[in-house]
Amino acid sequence: MTVYDTLNSLIEPVCNELGYDVVRIQLTGGERRKLLQIMIERHDLKNLTVDDCEKVSRTLSPILDEKDPIESNYSLEVSSPGIDRPLIKLADFDRFKGFEAKIETTLPVNGRKRFVGRLAGTEQDNVLINFEGAVLSINHGQIAKSKLILTDELIEKTLNEEGNENGK
């Protein structure tokens, strides 16, 4: 079992019980000091607040201290994925269909490893992206990194969601 498997098994159930989905767990840094970054979002998809992050951090800290899955010292950071969020799960690509994204693959697809275009959803285990005038299908397992591109359209969608939350 890898450190990520262990972290996932500790973190995901706690976040789920508190009403949050884990977007990404990332462990960075060197031997002396590491950073454990946990990106979360609310189940109801409303905007994440500092209080939400604090609640998850305070709940997870004692569990992580007790189980001690990371061998060296580390700092815990709980945050929102942000507007130009990473796209990790297959469902993310359907959720943000129509928005611009950047995708990098582990192996070349049609001779390339980097793609920028509008997401066109998914088909089985493949992510569809409009790239250079055609819809390209990329196996989800071959995606090394992917994220939304910050555009006026994405900002407007986010602002509209915030306005709807606040009763505007």
mmCIF file of C-alpha atoms in Angstrom:
data_model
loop_
_atom_site.group_PDB
_atom_site.id
_atom_site.type_symbol
_atom_site.label_atom_id
_atom_site.label_comp_id
_atom_site.label_asym_id
_atom_site.label_seq_id
_atom_site.Cartn_x
_atom_site.Cartn_y
_atom_site.Cartn_z
ATOM 1 C CA MET A 1 0.000 0.000 0.000
ATOM 2 C CA THR A 2 1.442 3.398 -0.993
ATOM 3 C CA VAL A 3 1.442 6.463 1.228
ATOM 4 C CA TYR A 4 -1.303 7.908 -1.022
ATOM 5 C CA ASP A 5 -3.464 4.807 -0.544
ATOM 6 C CA THR A 6 -3.029 5.136 3.222
ATOM 7 C CA LEU A 7 -3.766 8.872 3.166
ATOM 8 C CA ASN A 8 -6.819 8.326 0.969
ATOM 9 C CA SER A 9 -8.177 5.645 3.295
ATOM 10 C CA LEU A 10 -7.822 8.015 6.267
ATOM 11 C CA ILE A 11 -8.898 11.299 4.671
ATOM 12 C CA GLU A 12 -11.743 10.489 2.248
ATOM 13 C CA PRO A 13 -14.172 8.898 4.750
ATOM 14 C CA VAL A 14 -13.709 11.746 7.249
ATOM 15 C CA CYS A 15 -14.241 14.421 4.603
ATOM 16 C CA ASN A 16 -17.254 12.581 3.214
ATOM 17 C CA GLU A 17 -18.813 12.359 6.674
ATOM 18 C CA LEU A 18 -18.269 16.110 7.172
ATOM 19 C CA GLY A 19 -19.979 16.882 3.823
ATOM 20 C CA TYR A 20 -16.943 17.347 1.549
ATOM 21 C CA ASP A 21 -15.476 15.611 -1.476
ATOM 22 C CA VAL A 22 -11.717 15.273 -1.771
ATOM 23 C CA VAL A 23 -10.557 16.772 -5.055
ATOM 24 C CA ARG A 24 -6.871 15.981 -4.627
ATOM 25 C CA ILE A 25 -4.362 14.858 -2.021
ATOM 26 C CA GLN A 26 -0.799 15.942 -2.723
ATOM 27 C CA LEU A 27 2.347 15.416 -0.690
ATOM 28 C CA THR A 28 5.300 17.635 -1.641
ATOM 29 C CA GLY A 29 8.603 18.723 -0.160
ATOM 30 C CA GLY A 30 11.878 17.154 0.839
ATOM 31 C CA GLU A 31 13.158 14.974 3.645
ATOM 32 C CA ARG A 32 13.180 17.738 6.270
ATOM 33 C CA ARG A 33 9.736 19.231 5.743
ATOM 34 C CA LYS A 34 6.774 18.112 3.673
ATOM 35 C CA LEU A 35 3.458 19.714 2.810
ATOM 36 C CA LEU A 36 0.296 17.628 2.789
ATOM 37 C CA GLN A 37 -2.204 19.530 0.675
ATOM 38 C CA ILE A 38 -5.820 18.401 0.661
ATOM 39 C CA MET A 39 -8.148 20.106 -1.828
ATOM 40 C CA ILE A 40 -11.806 19.751 -0.964
ATOM 41 C CA GLU A 41 -15.191 20.930 -2.167
ATOM 42 C CA ARG A 42 -18.585 20.844 -0.555
ATOM 43 C CA HIS A 43 -21.019 18.057 -1.487
ATOM 44 C CA ASP A 44 -23.585 20.750 -2.331
ATOM 45 C CA LEU A 45 -20.967 22.487 -4.558
ATOM 46 C CA LYS A 46 -21.470 25.810 -2.793
ATOM 47 C CA ASN A 47 -18.383 27.969 -2.368
ATOM 48 C CA LEU A 48 -15.898 26.714 0.187
ATOM 49 C CA THR A 49 -15.178 29.022 3.114
ATOM 50 C CA VAL A 50 -12.202 29.375 5.428
ATOM 51 C CA ASP A 51 -14.431 27.898 8.148
ATOM 52 C CA ASP A 52 -14.966 24.791 5.985
ATOM 53 C CA CYS A 53 -11.208 24.328 5.551
ATOM 54 C CA GLU A 54 -10.594 24.906 9.253
ATOM 55 C CA LYS A 55 -13.272 22.356 10.205
ATOM 56 C CA VAL A 56 -11.689 19.671 8.009
ATOM 57 C CA SER A 57 -8.176 20.522 9.192
ATOM 58 C CA ARG A 58 -9.129 20.370 12.875
ATOM 59 C CA THR A 59 -10.929 17.068 12.387
ATOM 60 C CA LEU A 60 -8.151 15.425 10.360
ATOM 61 C CA SER A 61 -5.152 16.631 12.407
ATOM 62 C CA PRO A 62 -5.630 14.322 15.405
ATOM 63 C CA ILE A 63 -6.398 11.354 13.147
ATOM 64 C CA LEU A 64 -3.257 11.930 11.071
ATOM 65 C CA ASP A 65 -1.212 12.461 14.246
ATOM 66 C CA GLU A 66 -2.453 9.165 15.698
ATOM 67 C CA LYS A 67 -2.042 7.057 12.533
ATOM 68 C CA ASP A 68 1.214 8.840 11.515
ATOM 69 C CA PRO A 69 1.165 7.870 7.789
ATOM 70 C CA ILE A 70 3.942 10.338 6.855
ATOM 71 C CA GLU A 71 7.396 9.455 8.162
ATOM 72 C CA SER A 72 8.835 12.963 8.524
ATOM 73 C CA ASN A 73 7.519 16.312 9.745
ATOM 74 C CA TYR A 74 4.890 17.917 7.575
ATOM 75 C CA SER A 75 2.452 20.799 7.440
ATOM 76 C CA LEU A 76 -1.220 20.227 6.712
ATOM 77 C CA GLU A 77 -2.990 22.549 4.290
ATOM 78 C CA VAL A 78 -6.687 22.215 3.483
ATOM 79 C CA SER A 79 -7.864 24.375 0.602
ATOM 80 C CA SER A 80 -10.334 24.949 -2.187
ATOM 81 C CA PRO A 81 -9.380 23.766 -5.669
ATOM 82 C CA GLY A 82 -9.913 27.340 -6.936
ATOM 83 C CA ILE A 83 -11.605 28.529 -10.100
ATOM 84 C CA ASP A 84 -8.949 27.097 -12.425
ATOM 85 C CA ARG A 85 -9.115 23.824 -10.558
ATOM 86 C CA PRO A 86 -7.381 20.582 -11.375
ATOM 87 C CA LEU A 87 -9.525 18.005 -13.133
ATOM 88 C CA ILE A 88 -8.884 14.665 -11.457
ATOM 89 C CA LYS A 89 -11.934 12.412 -11.541
ATOM 90 C CA LEU A 90 -13.650 11.350 -14.741
ATOM 91 C CA ALA A 91 -16.821 13.094 -13.532
ATOM 92 C CA ASP A 92 -14.917 16.426 -13.417
ATOM 93 C CA PHE A 93 -14.624 16.357 -17.213
ATOM 94 C CA ASP A 94 -18.402 15.981 -17.583
ATOM 95 C CA ARG A 95 -19.128 18.611 -14.939
ATOM 96 C CA PHE A 96 -17.003 21.197 -16.746
ATOM 97 C CA LYS A 97 -18.011 20.242 -20.282
ATOM 98 C CA GLY A 98 -17.811 23.288 -22.562
ATOM 99 C CA PHE A 99 -15.020 25.015 -20.621
ATOM 100 C CA GLU A 100 -11.421 25.335 -21.731
ATOM 101 C CA ALA A 101 -8.864 23.008 -20.222
ATOM 102 C CA LYS A 102 -5.225 22.024 -20.464
ATOM 103 C CA ILE A 103 -4.421 18.309 -20.489
ATOM 104 C CA GLU A 104 -1.010 16.646 -20.338
ATOM 105 C CA THR A 105 -0.676 12.925 -20.994
ATOM 106 C CA THR A 106 1.874 10.371 -19.833
ATOM 107 C CA LEU A 107 2.210 8.941 -23.352
ATOM 108 C CA PRO A 108 1.823 10.708 -26.706
ATOM 109 C CA VAL A 109 -1.667 10.786 -28.214
ATOM 110 C CA ASN A 110 -1.537 11.445 -31.957
ATOM 111 C CA GLY A 111 2.119 12.409 -31.499
ATOM 112 C CA ARG A 112 1.497 14.971 -28.728
ATOM 113 C CA LYS A 113 1.431 15.073 -24.941
ATOM 114 C CA ARG A 114 -0.102 18.543 -24.366
ATOM 115 C CA PHE A 115 -3.562 19.645 -25.390
ATOM 116 C CA VAL A 116 -5.587 22.818 -24.898
ATOM 117 C CA GLY A 117 -9.214 22.964 -25.925
ATOM 118 C CA ARG A 118 -12.861 22.858 -24.857
ATOM 119 C CA LEU A 119 -13.968 19.856 -22.877
ATOM 120 C CA ALA A 120 -16.575 17.741 -24.637
ATOM 121 C CA GLY A 121 -17.401 15.406 -21.757
ATOM 122 C CA THR A 122 -16.530 11.736 -21.462
ATOM 123 C CA GLU A 123 -17.219 8.467 -23.213
ATOM 124 C CA GLN A 124 -16.644 5.366 -21.054
ATOM 125 C CA ASP A 125 -13.087 5.788 -19.658
ATOM 126 C CA ASN A 126 -12.120 8.476 -22.170
ATOM 127 C CA VAL A 127 -12.025 12.243 -21.877
ATOM 128 C CA LEU A 128 -13.200 14.149 -24.946
ATOM 129 C CA ILE A 129 -11.652 17.494 -25.842
ATOM 130 C CA ASN A 130 -12.176 19.729 -28.874
ATOM 131 C CA PHE A 131 -8.641 20.142 -30.166
ATOM 132 C CA GLU A 132 -7.612 21.758 -33.454
ATOM 133 C CA GLY A 133 -11.066 21.407 -35.002
ATOM 134 C CA ALA A 134 -11.719 17.785 -34.018
ATOM 135 C CA VAL A 135 -12.884 15.911 -30.952
ATOM 136 C CA LEU A 136 -9.959 13.997 -29.500
ATOM 137 C CA SER A 137 -10.466 11.034 -27.167
ATOM 138 C CA ILE A 138 -7.874 10.572 -24.401
ATOM 139 C CA ASN A 139 -7.929 7.618 -22.041
ATOM 140 C CA HIS A 140 -8.414 8.926 -18.490
ATOM 141 C CA GLY A 141 -5.632 6.640 -17.220
ATOM 142 C CA GLN A 142 -3.132 8.354 -19.553
ATOM 143 C CA ILE A 143 -3.751 11.829 -18.146
ATOM 144 C CA ALA A 144 -0.802 13.046 -16.072
ATOM 145 C CA LYS A 145 -2.174 16.525 -15.311
ATOM 146 C CA SER A 146 -5.242 18.484 -16.280
ATOM 147 C CA LYS A 147 -6.846 21.705 -15.169
ATOM 148 C CA LEU A 148 -9.360 24.300 -16.186
ATOM 149 C CA ILE A 149 -8.058 27.424 -17.865
ATOM 150 C CA LEU A 150 -9.074 30.692 -16.237
ATOM 151 C CA THR A 151 -11.332 32.457 -18.739
ATOM 152 C CA ASP A 152 -13.936 35.203 -18.506
ATOM 153 C CA GLU A 153 -16.586 32.537 -19.141
ATOM 154 C CA LEU A 154 -15.399 30.433 -16.180
ATOM 155 C CA ILE A 155 -15.217 33.490 -13.911
ATOM 156 C CA GLU A 156 -18.751 34.514 -14.952
ATOM 157 C CA LYS A 157 -20.090 31.022 -14.199
ATOM 158 C CA THR A 158 -18.451 31.103 -10.768
ATOM 159 C CA LEU A 159 -19.796 34.587 -10.003
ATOM 160 C CA ASN A 160 -23.286 33.531 -11.098
ATOM 161 C CA GLU A 161 -23.143 30.510 -8.786
ATOM 162 C CA GLU A 162 -22.042 32.759 -5.899
ATOM 163 C CA GLY A 163 -24.868 35.193 -6.632
ATOM 164 C CA ASN A 164 -27.415 32.368 -6.647
ATOM 165 C CA GLU A 165 -26.073 31.134 -3.303
ATOM 166 C CA ASN A 166 -26.489 34.534 -1.716
ATOM 167 C CA GLY A 167 -30.047 34.911 -2.948
ATOM 168 C CA LYS A 168 -29.246 37.458 -5.655
#
